[in-house]
Amino acid sequence: MGLSKQNLVIIDTGCANLASVRMAFERLGVQPLVSCSAADIEGADKLILPGVGTAVAAMRNLNERNLVPLIRAAKQPLLGFCLGMQMLAQASEETMTGEDDDSGALIDCLGIVPGKIRLMEVGDLRLPHMGWNQIEHDETHPLLSGIPSGSYFYFVHSYALEVTAATLASCDYGSPFTAIVARDNFFGAQFHPERSGPAGARLLQNFLAL
């Protein structure tokens, strides 16, 4: 199947500005459908899970739209961006209980990839982690074909997934964290591919080719 003929669905989580994500794929010649319909999601060739905001609000939206079982049951390749990637994890510290909350409370996420989302430990560096940073990987996975280790991507986040056995690429900002995660047909990118220039476009193209 040609890339331009793919049935690509951007899952409408209700908490993301999807215009830039949609335009990134349109630049690659693909016309994605933005939908939260079960029929559209189940019938897609590929799925995108975007996300902006906090984990607690995003998970609430997914539950309200009955998207949690649909996403967990997905058999086609699915790529989460930024908060969309974080929602794939087991749980998140980002509960909106306040900056000084040290209760260790966690919100359950989708539980698809191992690991928890934690407030980044950055020492004297500033949060959020905002701007360009390098990712490191072993250059073997097809999602990263043509993207050398050390390539720069654009990040905006304060919480991150710890490095686990499912980490495909890592990044360092005060301490290492997962930049790309993969388990079975599920993939996540902590950065914004749609804002990451040619390297981001190549990652999206590679995803369409999986």
PDB file of C-alpha atoms in Angstrom:
ATOM      1  CA  MET A   1       0.000   0.000   0.000  1.00  0.00           C
ATOM      2  CA  GLY A   2       1.358   3.436  -0.935  1.00  0.00           C
ATOM      3  CA  LEU A   3       1.912   5.743   1.998  1.00  0.00           C
ATOM      4  CA  SER A   4      -0.490   8.330   0.574  1.00  0.00           C
ATOM      5  CA  LYS A   5      -3.299   5.737   0.367  1.00  0.00           C
ATOM      6  CA  GLN A   6      -3.144   4.773   4.017  1.00  0.00           C
ATOM      7  CA  ASN A   7      -6.132   5.183   6.276  1.00  0.00           C
ATOM      8  CA  LEU A   8      -4.487   7.193   9.057  1.00  0.00           C
ATOM      9  CA  VAL A   9      -6.653   8.168  12.019  1.00  0.00           C
ATOM     10  CA  ILE A  10      -5.625  10.800  14.569  1.00  0.00           C
ATOM     11  CA  ILE A  11      -7.523   9.878  17.720  1.00  0.00           C
ATOM     12  CA  ASP A  12      -9.491  12.914  18.873  1.00  0.00           C
ATOM     13  CA  THR A  13      -8.724  12.947  22.585  1.00  0.00           C
ATOM     14  CA  GLY A  14     -10.417  16.300  23.091  1.00  0.00           C
ATOM     15  CA  CYS A  15      -7.338  17.819  24.726  1.00  0.00           C
ATOM     16  CA  ALA A  16      -4.966  18.597  21.891  1.00  0.00           C
ATOM     17  CA  ASN A  17      -4.667  21.109  19.085  1.00  0.00           C
ATOM     18  CA  LEU A  18      -4.507  18.677  16.208  1.00  0.00           C
ATOM     19  CA  ALA A  19      -3.931  21.117  13.341  1.00  0.00           C
ATOM     20  CA  SER A  20      -0.129  20.916  13.424  1.00  0.00           C
ATOM     21  CA  VAL A  21      -0.194  17.111  13.671  1.00  0.00           C
ATOM     22  CA  ARG A  22      -2.607  16.857  10.753  1.00  0.00           C
ATOM     23  CA  MET A  23      -0.537  19.266   8.650  1.00  0.00           C
ATOM     24  CA  ALA A  24       2.664  17.306   9.325  1.00  0.00           C
ATOM     25  CA  PHE A  25       1.107  14.242   7.697  1.00  0.00           C
ATOM     26  CA  GLU A  26      -0.456  16.279   4.889  1.00  0.00           C
ATOM     27  CA  ARG A  27       3.064  17.482   4.014  1.00  0.00           C
ATOM     28  CA  LEU A  28       3.921  13.789   3.547  1.00  0.00           C
ATOM     29  CA  GLY A  29       0.991  13.356   1.166  1.00  0.00           C
ATOM     30  CA  VAL A  30      -1.340  11.636   3.655  1.00  0.00           C
ATOM     31  CA  GLN A  31      -4.819  12.938   4.478  1.00  0.00           C
ATOM     32  CA  PRO A  32      -5.518  11.842   8.058  1.00  0.00           C
ATOM     33  CA  LEU A  33      -8.949  11.553   9.594  1.00  0.00           C
ATOM     34  CA  VAL A  34      -9.457  13.091  13.045  1.00  0.00           C
ATOM     35  CA  SER A  35     -11.994  10.973  14.910  1.00  0.00           C
ATOM     36  CA  CYS A  36     -12.984   9.372  18.206  1.00  0.00           C
ATOM     37  CA  SER A  37     -15.394   6.951  16.497  1.00  0.00           C
ATOM     38  CA  ALA A  38     -14.872   3.299  17.352  1.00  0.00           C
ATOM     39  CA  ALA A  39     -15.526   2.265  13.735  1.00  0.00           C
ATOM     40  CA  ASP A  40     -12.930   4.730  12.415  1.00  0.00           C
ATOM     41  CA  ILE A  41     -10.324   3.699  14.989  1.00  0.00           C
ATOM     42  CA  GLU A  42     -10.860  -0.030  14.470  1.00  0.00           C
ATOM     43  CA  GLY A  43     -10.738   0.369  10.671  1.00  0.00           C
ATOM     44  CA  ALA A  44      -7.565   2.466  10.542  1.00  0.00           C
ATOM     45  CA  ASP A  45      -4.280   1.275   9.024  1.00  0.00           C
ATOM     46  CA  LYS A  46      -2.327   3.429  11.476  1.00  0.00           C
ATOM     47  CA  LEU A  47      -3.277   5.398  14.598  1.00  0.00           C
ATOM     48  CA  ILE A  48      -1.884   8.581  16.153  1.00  0.00           C
ATOM     49  CA  LEU A  49      -2.476   9.353  19.836  1.00  0.00           C
ATOM     50  CA  PRO A  50      -1.743  13.058  20.408  1.00  0.00           C
ATOM     51  CA  GLY A  51      -1.829  14.807  23.744  1.00  0.00           C
ATOM     52  CA  VAL A  52      -1.357  18.222  25.290  1.00  0.00           C
ATOM     53  CA  GLY A  53      -1.944  19.205  28.894  1.00  0.00           C
ATOM     54  CA  THR A  54      -1.891  17.006  31.984  1.00  0.00           C
ATOM     55  CA  ALA A  55      -2.138  13.247  32.339  1.00  0.00           C
ATOM     56  CA  VAL A  56      -5.111  13.406  34.694  1.00  0.00           C
ATOM     57  CA  ALA A  57      -7.142  15.538  32.262  1.00  0.00           C
ATOM     58  CA  ALA A  58      -6.114  13.429  29.288  1.00  0.00           C
ATOM     59  CA  MET A  59      -7.055  10.134  30.947  1.00  0.00           C
ATOM     60  CA  ARG A  60     -10.369  11.625  32.046  1.00  0.00           C
ATOM     61  CA  ASN A  61     -11.086  12.583  28.428  1.00  0.00           C
ATOM     62  CA  LEU A  62     -10.134   9.122  27.162  1.00  0.00           C
ATOM     63  CA  ASN A  63     -12.465   7.516  29.690  1.00  0.00           C
ATOM     64  CA  GLU A  64     -15.324   9.911  28.953  1.00  0.00           C
ATOM     65  CA  ARG A  65     -15.016   9.127  25.225  1.00  0.00           C
ATOM     66  CA  ASN A  66     -14.773   5.357  25.874  1.00  0.00           C
ATOM     67  CA  LEU A  67     -11.399   5.321  24.129  1.00  0.00           C
ATOM     68  CA  VAL A  68      -9.411   3.357  26.718  1.00  0.00           C
ATOM     69  CA  PRO A  69     -10.529  -0.162  25.677  1.00  0.00           C
ATOM     70  CA  LEU A  70     -10.294   0.789  21.986  1.00  0.00           C
ATOM     71  CA  ILE A  71      -6.688   1.943  22.325  1.00  0.00           C
ATOM     72  CA  ARG A  72      -5.657  -1.030  24.442  1.00  0.00           C
ATOM     73  CA  ALA A  73      -7.172  -3.409  21.873  1.00  0.00           C
ATOM     74  CA  ALA A  74      -5.507  -1.767  18.854  1.00  0.00           C
ATOM     75  CA  LYS A  75      -3.691  -4.221  16.584  1.00  0.00           C
ATOM     76  CA  GLN A  76      -2.415  -1.719  14.033  1.00  0.00           C
ATOM     77  CA  PRO A  77       0.680   0.453  14.600  1.00  0.00           C
ATOM     78  CA  LEU A  78      -0.076   3.310  17.003  1.00  0.00           C
ATOM     79  CA  LEU A  79       2.208   6.281  17.688  1.00  0.00           C
ATOM     80  CA  GLY A  80       1.705   8.565  20.682  1.00  0.00           C
ATOM     81  CA  PHE A  81       3.192  12.085  20.725  1.00  0.00           C
ATOM     82  CA  CYS A  82       4.328  13.882  23.893  1.00  0.00           C
ATOM     83  CA  LEU A  83       1.519  13.393  26.445  1.00  0.00           C
ATOM     84  CA  GLY A  84       0.105  10.790  24.063  1.00  0.00           C
ATOM     85  CA  MET A  85       3.261   8.763  24.650  1.00  0.00           C
ATOM     86  CA  GLN A  86       3.042   9.263  28.410  1.00  0.00           C
ATOM     87  CA  MET A  87      -0.525   7.950  28.447  1.00  0.00           C
ATOM     88  CA  LEU A  88       0.797   4.615  27.128  1.00  0.00           C
ATOM     89  CA  ALA A  89       2.717   4.066  30.383  1.00  0.00           C
ATOM     90  CA  GLN A  90       1.506   2.331  33.534  1.00  0.00           C
ATOM     91  CA  ALA A  91       0.938   5.427  35.668  1.00  0.00           C
ATOM     92  CA  SER A  92       1.867   9.094  36.023  1.00  0.00           C
ATOM     93  CA  GLU A  93       2.767  11.411  38.881  1.00  0.00           C
ATOM     94  CA  GLU A  94       1.134  14.294  37.001  1.00  0.00           C
ATOM     95  CA  THR A  95      -2.058  14.352  39.060  1.00  0.00           C
ATOM     96  CA  MET A  96      -2.690  18.141  39.243  1.00  0.00           C
ATOM     97  CA  THR A  97      -2.536  18.009  43.039  1.00  0.00           C
ATOM     98  CA  GLY A  98      -0.050  20.838  43.182  1.00  0.00           C
ATOM     99  CA  GLU A  99       3.650  21.503  42.793  1.00  0.00           C
ATOM    100  CA  ASP A 100       4.494  20.717  46.407  1.00  0.00           C
ATOM    101  CA  ASP A 101       2.581  17.461  46.670  1.00  0.00           C
ATOM    102  CA  ASP A 102       4.969  14.711  47.718  1.00  0.00           C
ATOM    103  CA  SER A 103       2.369  12.087  48.556  1.00  0.00           C
ATOM    104  CA  GLY A 104       3.549   9.848  45.743  1.00  0.00           C
ATOM    105  CA  ALA A 105       0.000   9.686  44.346  1.00  0.00           C
ATOM    106  CA  LEU A 106      -0.200   8.271  40.841  1.00  0.00           C
ATOM    107  CA  ILE A 107      -2.891   8.318  38.186  1.00  0.00           C
ATOM    108  CA  ASP A 108      -3.407   5.128  36.208  1.00  0.00           C
ATOM    109  CA  CYS A 109      -2.585   5.431  32.525  1.00  0.00           C
ATOM    110  CA  LEU A 110      -3.192   2.951  29.698  1.00  0.00           C
ATOM    111  CA  GLY A 111      -0.689   0.398  31.006  1.00  0.00           C
ATOM    112  CA  ILE A 112       0.529  -0.592  27.542  1.00  0.00           C
ATOM    113  CA  VAL A 113       4.252   0.086  27.956  1.00  0.00           C
ATOM    114  CA  PRO A 114       6.262  -0.542  31.145  1.00  0.00           C
ATOM    115  CA  GLY A 115       7.364   2.234  33.447  1.00  0.00           C
ATOM    116  CA  LYS A 116       5.962   5.280  35.188  1.00  0.00           C
ATOM    117  CA  ILE A 117       5.865   8.962  34.288  1.00  0.00           C
ATOM    118  CA  ARG A 118       7.712  11.032  36.852  1.00  0.00           C
ATOM    119  CA  LEU A 119       8.629  14.679  37.358  1.00  0.00           C
ATOM    120  CA  MET A 120      12.008  15.092  35.725  1.00  0.00           C
ATOM    121  CA  GLU A 121      15.060  15.323  37.975  1.00  0.00           C
ATOM    122  CA  VAL A 122      17.050  18.060  36.292  1.00  0.00           C
ATOM    123  CA  GLY A 123      19.280  19.484  39.034  1.00  0.00           C
ATOM    124  CA  ASP A 124      19.921  23.165  38.349  1.00  0.00           C
ATOM    125  CA  LEU A 125      18.378  23.034  34.865  1.00  0.00           C
ATOM    126  CA  ARG A 126      15.075  24.719  34.163  1.00  0.00           C
ATOM    127  CA  LEU A 127      11.688  23.030  33.842  1.00  0.00           C
ATOM    128  CA  PRO A 128       9.902  22.558  31.576  1.00  0.00           C
ATOM    129  CA  HIS A 129      12.485  20.926  29.340  1.00  0.00           C
ATOM    130  CA  MET A 130      11.796  23.068  26.295  1.00  0.00           C
ATOM    131  CA  GLY A 131      13.734  23.173  23.069  1.00  0.00           C
ATOM    132  CA  TRP A 132      16.003  21.004  20.951  1.00  0.00           C
ATOM    133  CA  ASN A 133      17.823  18.018  22.400  1.00  0.00           C
ATOM    134  CA  GLN A 134      19.579  14.932  21.077  1.00  0.00           C
ATOM    135  CA  ILE A 135      18.295  11.383  21.177  1.00  0.00           C
ATOM    136  CA  GLU A 136      20.543   8.329  21.423  1.00  0.00           C
ATOM    137  CA  HIS A 137      19.651   4.929  19.947  1.00  0.00           C
ATOM    138  CA  ASP A 138      21.318   1.857  18.485  1.00  0.00           C
ATOM    139  CA  GLU A 139      20.192   2.638  14.898  1.00  0.00           C
ATOM    140  CA  THR A 140      18.598  -0.791  14.380  1.00  0.00           C
ATOM    141  CA  HIS A 141      14.837  -0.136  14.575  1.00  0.00           C
ATOM    142  CA  PRO A 142      12.943   0.694  11.344  1.00  0.00           C
ATOM    143  CA  LEU A 143      11.110   3.558  13.092  1.00  0.00           C
ATOM    144  CA  LEU A 144      14.487   5.315  13.271  1.00  0.00           C
ATOM    145  CA  SER A 145      15.749   4.383   9.818  1.00  0.00           C
ATOM    146  CA  GLY A 146      17.795   7.234   8.352  1.00  0.00           C
ATOM    147  CA  ILE A 147      17.827   9.119  11.670  1.00  0.00           C
ATOM    148  CA  PRO A 148      21.358   8.912  13.110  1.00  0.00           C
ATOM    149  CA  SER A 149      21.866   8.605  16.848  1.00  0.00           C
ATOM    150  CA  GLY A 150      22.533  12.118  18.109  1.00  0.00           C
ATOM    151  CA  SER A 151      19.800  13.699  15.967  1.00  0.00           C
ATOM    152  CA  TYR A 152      17.934  16.656  17.458  1.00  0.00           C
ATOM    153  CA  PHE A 153      14.204  16.771  18.197  1.00  0.00           C
ATOM    154  CA  TYR A 154      11.984  19.408  19.804  1.00  0.00           C
ATOM    155  CA  PHE A 155      10.784  18.777  23.371  1.00  0.00           C
ATOM    156  CA  VAL A 156       8.302  20.552  25.679  1.00  0.00           C
ATOM    157  CA  HIS A 157       7.634  18.674  28.941  1.00  0.00           C
ATOM    158  CA  SER A 158       8.277  18.501  32.677  1.00  0.00           C
ATOM    159  CA  TYR A 159       7.368  14.848  33.215  1.00  0.00           C
ATOM    160  CA  ALA A 160       9.017  11.901  31.506  1.00  0.00           C
ATOM    161  CA  LEU A 161       9.000   8.118  31.253  1.00  0.00           C
ATOM    162  CA  GLU A 162      11.828   6.409  33.071  1.00  0.00           C
ATOM    163  CA  VAL A 163      14.231   4.359  30.956  1.00  0.00           C
ATOM    164  CA  THR A 164      12.970   0.758  30.701  1.00  0.00           C
ATOM    165  CA  ALA A 165      13.524  -2.348  28.612  1.00  0.00           C
ATOM    166  CA  ALA A 166      10.997  -0.897  26.133  1.00  0.00           C
ATOM    167  CA  THR A 167      13.033   2.296  25.595  1.00  0.00           C
ATOM    168  CA  LEU A 168      13.954   2.599  21.917  1.00  0.00           C
ATOM    169  CA  ALA A 169      15.786   5.917  22.230  1.00  0.00           C
ATOM    170  CA  SER A 170      16.842   7.964  25.237  1.00  0.00           C
ATOM    171  CA  CYS A 171      17.594  11.612  25.904  1.00  0.00           C
ATOM    172  CA  ASP A 172      19.401  13.364  28.727  1.00  0.00           C
ATOM    173  CA  TYR A 173      18.318  16.535  30.500  1.00  0.00           C
ATOM    174  CA  GLY A 174      19.811  16.480  33.973  1.00  0.00           C
ATOM    175  CA  SER A 175      19.198  12.720  33.953  1.00  0.00           C
ATOM    176  CA  PRO A 176      18.305  10.140  31.263  1.00  0.00           C
ATOM    177  CA  PHE A 177      14.704   9.597  30.202  1.00  0.00           C
ATOM    178  CA  THR A 178      12.853   7.765  27.453  1.00  0.00           C
ATOM    179  CA  ALA A 179      12.611   9.723  24.193  1.00  0.00           C
ATOM    180  CA  ILE A 180      11.007   6.896  22.187  1.00  0.00           C
ATOM    181  CA  VAL A 181       9.315   3.792  23.565  1.00  0.00           C
ATOM    182  CA  ALA A 182       8.159   0.684  21.711  1.00  0.00           C
ATOM    183  CA  ARG A 183       6.209  -2.405  22.677  1.00  0.00           C
ATOM    184  CA  ASP A 184       4.625  -4.659  20.054  1.00  0.00           C
ATOM    185  CA  ASN A 185       2.571  -2.373  17.757  1.00  0.00           C
ATOM    186  CA  PHE A 186       2.651   0.583  20.174  1.00  0.00           C
ATOM    187  CA  PHE A 187       5.181   3.406  19.843  1.00  0.00           C
ATOM    188  CA  GLY A 188       5.600   6.711  21.647  1.00  0.00           C
ATOM    189  CA  ALA A 189       7.726   9.814  21.114  1.00  0.00           C
ATOM    190  CA  GLN A 190       8.201  12.228  24.020  1.00  0.00           C
ATOM    191  CA  PHE A 191       9.199  15.007  21.620  1.00  0.00           C
ATOM    192  CA  HIS A 192       7.000  16.700  19.013  1.00  0.00           C
ATOM    193  CA  PRO A 193       7.794  15.115  15.622  1.00  0.00           C
ATOM    194  CA  GLU A 194       5.581  17.675  13.905  1.00  0.00           C
ATOM    195  CA  ARG A 195       7.831  20.463  15.222  1.00  0.00           C
ATOM    196  CA  SER A 196      11.134  18.677  14.713  1.00  0.00           C
ATOM    197  CA  GLY A 197      12.007  19.586  11.123  1.00  0.00           C
ATOM    198  CA  PRO A 198      13.392  16.994   8.676  1.00  0.00           C
ATOM    199  CA  ALA A 199      14.210  14.458  11.422  1.00  0.00           C
ATOM    200  CA  GLY A 200      10.643  14.608  12.722  1.00  0.00           C
ATOM    201  CA  ALA A 201       9.233  14.267   9.212  1.00  0.00           C
ATOM    202  CA  ARG A 202      11.460  11.224   8.625  1.00  0.00           C
ATOM    203  CA  LEU A 203      10.200   9.612  11.828  1.00  0.00           C
ATOM    204  CA  LEU A 204       6.588  10.094  10.709  1.00  0.00           C
ATOM    205  CA  GLN A 205       7.430   8.707   7.270  1.00  0.00           C
ATOM    206  CA  ASN A 206       9.095   5.696   8.886  1.00  0.00           C
ATOM    207  CA  PHE A 207       6.011   5.127  11.031  1.00  0.00           C
ATOM    208  CA  LEU A 208       3.781   5.157   7.942  1.00  0.00           C
ATOM    209  CA  ALA A 209       6.082   2.550   6.370  1.00  0.00           C
ATOM    210  CA  LEU A 210       5.908   0.112   9.320  1.00  0.00           C
TER     211      LEU A 210
END
